[in-house]
Tab-separated table of C-alpha atoms and ligand atoms in Angstrom:
chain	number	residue	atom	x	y	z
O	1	UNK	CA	-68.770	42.050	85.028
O	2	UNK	CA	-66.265	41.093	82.597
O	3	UNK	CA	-62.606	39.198	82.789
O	4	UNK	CA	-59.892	39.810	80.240
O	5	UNK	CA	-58.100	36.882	79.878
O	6	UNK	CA	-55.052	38.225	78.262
O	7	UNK	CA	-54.240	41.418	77.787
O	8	UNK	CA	-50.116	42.592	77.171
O	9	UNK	CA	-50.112	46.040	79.139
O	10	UNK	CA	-46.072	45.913	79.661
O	11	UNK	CA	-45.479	47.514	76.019
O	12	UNK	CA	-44.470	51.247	75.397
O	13	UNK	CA	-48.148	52.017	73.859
O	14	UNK	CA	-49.261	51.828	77.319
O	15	UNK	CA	-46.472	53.783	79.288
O	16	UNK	CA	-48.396	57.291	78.490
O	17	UNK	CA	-51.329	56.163	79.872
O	18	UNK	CA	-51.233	52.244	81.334
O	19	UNK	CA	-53.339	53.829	84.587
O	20	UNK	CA	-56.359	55.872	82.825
O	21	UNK	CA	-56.489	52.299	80.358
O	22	UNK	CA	-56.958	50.476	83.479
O	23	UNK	CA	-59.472	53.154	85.222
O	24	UNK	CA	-61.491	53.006	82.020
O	25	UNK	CA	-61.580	49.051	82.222
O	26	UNK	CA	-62.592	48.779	85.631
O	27	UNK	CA	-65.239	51.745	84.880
O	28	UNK	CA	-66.477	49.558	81.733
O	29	UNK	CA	-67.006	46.617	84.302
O	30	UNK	CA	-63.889	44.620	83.974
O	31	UNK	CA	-63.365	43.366	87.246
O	32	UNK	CA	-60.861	40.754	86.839
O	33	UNK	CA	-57.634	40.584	84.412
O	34	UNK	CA	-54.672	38.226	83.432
O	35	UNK	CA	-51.440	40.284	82.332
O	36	UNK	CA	-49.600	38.426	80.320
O	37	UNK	CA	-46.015	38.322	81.362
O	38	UNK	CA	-43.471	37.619	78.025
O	39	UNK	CA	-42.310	40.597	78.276
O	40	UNK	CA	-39.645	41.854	75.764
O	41	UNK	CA	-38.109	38.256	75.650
O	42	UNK	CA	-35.093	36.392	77.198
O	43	UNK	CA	-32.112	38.326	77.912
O	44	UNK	CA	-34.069	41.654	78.753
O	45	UNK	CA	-35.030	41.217	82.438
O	46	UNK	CA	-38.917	41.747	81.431
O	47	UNK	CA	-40.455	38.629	82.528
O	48	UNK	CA	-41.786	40.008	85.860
O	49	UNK	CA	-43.518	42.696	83.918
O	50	UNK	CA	-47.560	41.482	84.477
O	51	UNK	CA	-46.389	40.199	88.198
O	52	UNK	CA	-45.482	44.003	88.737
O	53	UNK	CA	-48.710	45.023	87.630
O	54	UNK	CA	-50.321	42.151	89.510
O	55	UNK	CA	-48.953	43.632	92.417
O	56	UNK	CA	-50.399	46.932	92.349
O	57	UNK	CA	-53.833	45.829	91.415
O	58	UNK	CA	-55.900	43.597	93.392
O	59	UNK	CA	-57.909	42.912	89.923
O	60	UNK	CA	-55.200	41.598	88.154
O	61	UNK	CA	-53.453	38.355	87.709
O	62	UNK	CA	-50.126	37.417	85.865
O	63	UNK	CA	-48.500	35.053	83.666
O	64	UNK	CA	-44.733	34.250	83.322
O	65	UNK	CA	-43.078	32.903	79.950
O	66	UNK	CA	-41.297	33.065	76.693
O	67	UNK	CA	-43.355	33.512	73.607
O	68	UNK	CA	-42.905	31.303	70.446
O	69	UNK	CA	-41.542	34.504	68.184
O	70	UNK	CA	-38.694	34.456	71.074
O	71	UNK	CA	-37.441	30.767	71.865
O	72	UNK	CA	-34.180	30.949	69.864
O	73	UNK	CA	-33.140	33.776	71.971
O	74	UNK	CA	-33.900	31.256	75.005
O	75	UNK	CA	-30.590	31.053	77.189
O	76	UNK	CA	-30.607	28.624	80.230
O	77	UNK	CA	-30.616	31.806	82.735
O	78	UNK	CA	-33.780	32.915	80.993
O	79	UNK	CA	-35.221	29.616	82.513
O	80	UNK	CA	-33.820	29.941	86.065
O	81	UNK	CA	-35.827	33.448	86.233
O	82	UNK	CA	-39.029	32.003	84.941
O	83	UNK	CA	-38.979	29.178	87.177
O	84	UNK	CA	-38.255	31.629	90.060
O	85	UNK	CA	-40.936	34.404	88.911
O	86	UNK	CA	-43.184	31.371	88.940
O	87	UNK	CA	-43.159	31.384	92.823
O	88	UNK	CA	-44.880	34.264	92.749
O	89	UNK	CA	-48.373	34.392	94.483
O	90	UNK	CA	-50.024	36.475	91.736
O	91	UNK	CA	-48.779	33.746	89.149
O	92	UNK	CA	-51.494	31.520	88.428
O	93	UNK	CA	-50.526	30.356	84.513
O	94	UNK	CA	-47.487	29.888	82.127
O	95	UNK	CA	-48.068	31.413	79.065
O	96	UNK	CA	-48.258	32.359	76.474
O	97	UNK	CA	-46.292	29.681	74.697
O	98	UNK	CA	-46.668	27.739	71.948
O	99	UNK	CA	-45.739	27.524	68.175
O	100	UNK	CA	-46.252	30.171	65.598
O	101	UNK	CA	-45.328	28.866	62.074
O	102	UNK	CA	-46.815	32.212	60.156
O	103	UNK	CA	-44.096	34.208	61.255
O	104	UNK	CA	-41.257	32.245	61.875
O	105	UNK	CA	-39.262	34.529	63.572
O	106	UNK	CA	-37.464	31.400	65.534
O	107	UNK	CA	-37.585	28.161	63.764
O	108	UNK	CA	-39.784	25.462	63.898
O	109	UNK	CA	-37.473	23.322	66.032
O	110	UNK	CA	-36.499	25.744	68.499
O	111	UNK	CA	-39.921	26.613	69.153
O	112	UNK	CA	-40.755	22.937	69.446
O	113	UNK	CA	-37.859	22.144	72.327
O	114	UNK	CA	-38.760	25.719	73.913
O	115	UNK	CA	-42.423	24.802	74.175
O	116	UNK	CA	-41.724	21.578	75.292
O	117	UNK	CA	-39.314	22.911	77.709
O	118	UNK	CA	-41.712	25.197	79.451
O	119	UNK	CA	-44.311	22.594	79.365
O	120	UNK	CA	-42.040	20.675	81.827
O	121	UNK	CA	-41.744	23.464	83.915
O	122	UNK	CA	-45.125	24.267	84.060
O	123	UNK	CA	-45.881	21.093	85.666
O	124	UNK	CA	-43.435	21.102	88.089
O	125	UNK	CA	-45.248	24.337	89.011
O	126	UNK	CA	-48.551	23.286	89.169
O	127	UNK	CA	-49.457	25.907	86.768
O	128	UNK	CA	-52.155	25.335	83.829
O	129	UNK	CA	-50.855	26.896	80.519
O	130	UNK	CA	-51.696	29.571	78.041
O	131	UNK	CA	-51.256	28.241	74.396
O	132	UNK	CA	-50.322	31.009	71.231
O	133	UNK	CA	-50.900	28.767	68.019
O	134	UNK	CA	-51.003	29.810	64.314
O	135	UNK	CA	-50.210	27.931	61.521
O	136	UNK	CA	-48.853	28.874	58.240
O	137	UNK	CA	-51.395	30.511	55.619
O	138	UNK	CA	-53.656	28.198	54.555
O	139	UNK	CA	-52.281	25.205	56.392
O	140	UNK	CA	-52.771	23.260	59.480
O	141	UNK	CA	-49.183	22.706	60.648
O	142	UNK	CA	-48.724	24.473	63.386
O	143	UNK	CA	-52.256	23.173	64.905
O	144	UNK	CA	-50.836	19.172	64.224
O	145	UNK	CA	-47.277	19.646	65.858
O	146	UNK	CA	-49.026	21.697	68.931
O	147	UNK	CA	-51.755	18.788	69.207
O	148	UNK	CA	-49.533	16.309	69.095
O	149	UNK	CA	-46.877	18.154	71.890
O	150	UNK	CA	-49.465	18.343	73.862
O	151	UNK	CA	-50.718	14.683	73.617
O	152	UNK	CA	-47.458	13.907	74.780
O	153	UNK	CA	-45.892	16.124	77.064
O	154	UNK	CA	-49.272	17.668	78.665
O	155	UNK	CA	-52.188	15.819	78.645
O	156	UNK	CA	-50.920	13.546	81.544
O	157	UNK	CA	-50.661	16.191	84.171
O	158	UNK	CA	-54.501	17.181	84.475
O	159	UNK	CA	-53.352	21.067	84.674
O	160	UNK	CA	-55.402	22.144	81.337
O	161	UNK	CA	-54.847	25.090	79.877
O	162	UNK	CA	-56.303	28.299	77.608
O	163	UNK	CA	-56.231	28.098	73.864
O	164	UNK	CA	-55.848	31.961	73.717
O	165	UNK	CA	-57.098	34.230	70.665
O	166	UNK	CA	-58.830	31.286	68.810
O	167	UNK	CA	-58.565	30.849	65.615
O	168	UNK	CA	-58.935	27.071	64.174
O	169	UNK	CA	-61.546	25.029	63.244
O	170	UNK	CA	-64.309	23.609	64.892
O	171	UNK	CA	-62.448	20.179	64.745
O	172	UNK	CA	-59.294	22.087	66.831
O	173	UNK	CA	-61.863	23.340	69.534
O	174	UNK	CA	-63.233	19.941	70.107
O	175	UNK	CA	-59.459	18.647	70.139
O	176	UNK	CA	-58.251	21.142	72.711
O	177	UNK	CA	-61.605	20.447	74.862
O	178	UNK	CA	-61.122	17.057	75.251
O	179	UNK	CA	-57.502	17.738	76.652
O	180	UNK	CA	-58.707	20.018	78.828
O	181	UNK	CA	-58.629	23.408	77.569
O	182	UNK	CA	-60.741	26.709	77.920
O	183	UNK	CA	-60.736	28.027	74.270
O	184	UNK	CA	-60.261	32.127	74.502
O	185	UNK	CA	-61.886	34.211	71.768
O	186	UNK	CA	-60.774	37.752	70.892
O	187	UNK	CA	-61.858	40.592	69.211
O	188	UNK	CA	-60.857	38.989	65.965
O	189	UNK	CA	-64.500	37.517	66.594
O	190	UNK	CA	-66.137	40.646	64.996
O	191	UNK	CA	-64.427	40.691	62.205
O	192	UNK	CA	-66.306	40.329	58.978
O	193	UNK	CA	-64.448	37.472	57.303
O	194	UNK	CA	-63.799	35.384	60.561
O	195	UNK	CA	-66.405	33.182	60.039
O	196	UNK	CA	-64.807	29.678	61.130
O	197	UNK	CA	-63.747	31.721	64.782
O	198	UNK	CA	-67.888	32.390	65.221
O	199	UNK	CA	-68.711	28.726	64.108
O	200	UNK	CA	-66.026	27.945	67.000
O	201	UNK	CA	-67.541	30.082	69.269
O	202	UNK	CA	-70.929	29.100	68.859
O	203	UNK	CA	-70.112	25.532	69.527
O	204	UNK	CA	-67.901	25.801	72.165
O	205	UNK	CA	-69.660	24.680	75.186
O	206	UNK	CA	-70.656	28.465	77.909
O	207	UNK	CA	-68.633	26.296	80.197
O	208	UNK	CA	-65.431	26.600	78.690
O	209	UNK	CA	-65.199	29.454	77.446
O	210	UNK	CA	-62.845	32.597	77.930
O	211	UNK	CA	-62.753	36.408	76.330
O	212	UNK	CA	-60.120	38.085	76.069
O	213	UNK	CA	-58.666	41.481	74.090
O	214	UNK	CA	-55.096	40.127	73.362
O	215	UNK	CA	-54.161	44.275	73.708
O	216	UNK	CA	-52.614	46.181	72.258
O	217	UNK	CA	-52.963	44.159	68.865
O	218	UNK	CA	-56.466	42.819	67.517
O	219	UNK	CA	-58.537	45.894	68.138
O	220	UNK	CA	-62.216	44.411	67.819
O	221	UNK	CA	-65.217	46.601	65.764
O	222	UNK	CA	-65.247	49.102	66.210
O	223	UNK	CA	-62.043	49.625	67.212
O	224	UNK	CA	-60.297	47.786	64.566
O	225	UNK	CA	-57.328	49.677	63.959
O	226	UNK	CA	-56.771	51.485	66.823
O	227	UNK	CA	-54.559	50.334	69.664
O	228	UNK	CA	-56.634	47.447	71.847
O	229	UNK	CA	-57.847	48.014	75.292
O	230	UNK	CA	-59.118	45.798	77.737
O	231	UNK	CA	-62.076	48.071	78.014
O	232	UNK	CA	-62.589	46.808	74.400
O	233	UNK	CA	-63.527	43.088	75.598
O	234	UNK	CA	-67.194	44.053	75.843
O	235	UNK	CA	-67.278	44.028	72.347
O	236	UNK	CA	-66.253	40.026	72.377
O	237	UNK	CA	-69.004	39.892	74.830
O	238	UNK	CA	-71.349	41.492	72.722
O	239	UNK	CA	-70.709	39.331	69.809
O	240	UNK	CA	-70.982	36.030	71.418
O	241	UNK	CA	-73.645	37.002	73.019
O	242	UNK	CA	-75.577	37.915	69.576
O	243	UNK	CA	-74.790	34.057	68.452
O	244	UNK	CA	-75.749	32.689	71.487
O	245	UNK	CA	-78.914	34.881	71.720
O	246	UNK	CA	-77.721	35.834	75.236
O	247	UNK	CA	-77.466	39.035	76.816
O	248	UNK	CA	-73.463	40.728	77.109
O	249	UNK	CA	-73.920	40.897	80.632
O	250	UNK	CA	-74.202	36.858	80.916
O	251	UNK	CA	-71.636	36.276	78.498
O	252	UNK	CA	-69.273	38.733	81.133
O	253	UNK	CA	-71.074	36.660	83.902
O	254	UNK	CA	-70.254	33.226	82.591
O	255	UNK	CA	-67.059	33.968	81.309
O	256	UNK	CA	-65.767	35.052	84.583
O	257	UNK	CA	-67.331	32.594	86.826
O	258	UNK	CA	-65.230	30.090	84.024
O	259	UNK	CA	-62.068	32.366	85.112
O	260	UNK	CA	-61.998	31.619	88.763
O	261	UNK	CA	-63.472	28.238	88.190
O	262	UNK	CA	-60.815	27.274	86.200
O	263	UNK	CA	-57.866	28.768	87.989
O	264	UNK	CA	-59.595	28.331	91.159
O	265	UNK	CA	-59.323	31.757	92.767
O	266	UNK	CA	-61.526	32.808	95.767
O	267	UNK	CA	-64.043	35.111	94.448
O	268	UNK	CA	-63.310	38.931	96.762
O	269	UNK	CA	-66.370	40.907	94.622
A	1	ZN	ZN1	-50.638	35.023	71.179
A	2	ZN	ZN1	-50.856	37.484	73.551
């Protein structure tokens, strides 16, 4: 069995087809899956979009929040409907949120106040948080400012959260452990040149860890290319598995007894 710990299934690529992606998922052995609920941004009436889905599958779980590339569009109505989406039963994270300094589609400051923002609200909730972090091109800003934001405006509240889609150092990992965190690795993990997310993913301890497709984006091999699935996440399996000299099928194991550990869900498989 296998968990997909992030997977965007609200965009058009999936309209033609979002039921046969999930059939082939569950047929793969994905048994458990957290929708990721940004939907198309403040202002568009989207954030309940994984809570929908949550609602007609047993299997999956949702997220409510506004993504980094969208916090200057971030209106104070925008955060009345997340708080109330929150309420929902199938809710069980905030995400994803963060800071994301390569594109800068907001800037810097508004995603630092948005972040923070939701961070607040998160713990009012009681809801652990899904973190979207990448710096600029050959730099570590984005990692410092998120460390430090969280130092300060999370660590306190004993929630945690998921570092989703890895993609720092070693050093990073071992930062966002000791706060807490369950570091999620994607099917940027097969890729030839991603050396540094394998040397993170072969440290990181079985206990803590997460896989995840990210889909549609981040196809893994080999996929790469194509639209991403969550079918796909066996191939994140597969890989850690390799470095681990494990089989798949106890990297799926592990991973998802992590999942309901961590979120503490009652187990109905
Ligand atoms: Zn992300
Ligand atoms: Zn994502």
């Amino acid at each position: 069995m296998y968990t997909d710990s992030h997977a965007h299934l609200d965009g058009k690529r999936f309209d033609a087809d979002r039921g046969e992606v999930l059939a082939r998922a569950h047929a793969a052995g994905v048994t458990t899956l957290l929708a990721i609920g940004n939907g198309d941004g403040p202002g568009t009436g989207t954030f309940d979009c994984a809570i929908k889905l949550a609602e007609q599958y047993e299997w999956i779980y949702a997220t409510v929040g506004i993504h980094p590339h969208e916090a200057a569009l971030a209106q104070p109505p925008d955060f009345d409907e997340l708080e109330a989406l929150a309420k929902s039963p199938k809710v069980i994270a905030w995400g994803e949120i963060g800071l994301d300094y390569y594109y800068d589609h907001s800037p810097r400051d508004a995603q630092q106040h948005v972040f923070v923002q939701q961070m607040e609200m998160a713990r009012a909730a009681r809801l652990p948080i899904i973190i979207h972090c990448r710096p600029s091109d050959n730099s570590e800003n984005a990692w410092d400012d998120l460390l430090r934001l969280l130092r300060e405006h999370w660590a306190s509240t004993g929630l945690g959260g998921v570092l989703h889609c890895f993609t720092g150092t070693v050093a990073h990992a071992r930062a966002a452990l000791e706060l807490g965190f369950v570091i999620s690795f994607a099917g940027n993990v097969t890729y030839p040149k991603a050396q540094n997310i394998r040397d993170a993913a072969s440290m990181v301890p079985l206990d803590r860890i997460f896989i995840e497709t990210d889909c549609p984006y981040l196809a893994p091999l080999p996929y790469r290319g194509k639209r991403n699935e969550p079918a796909y996440v066996i191939e994140t399996a597969r890989q850690i598995a390799q470095m681990r000299e494990l089989s798949w099928e106890e990297i799926g194991q592990r991973t998802t007894d992590n999942f309901f550990k961590f979120f503490r869900l009652a187990r109905f498989d």
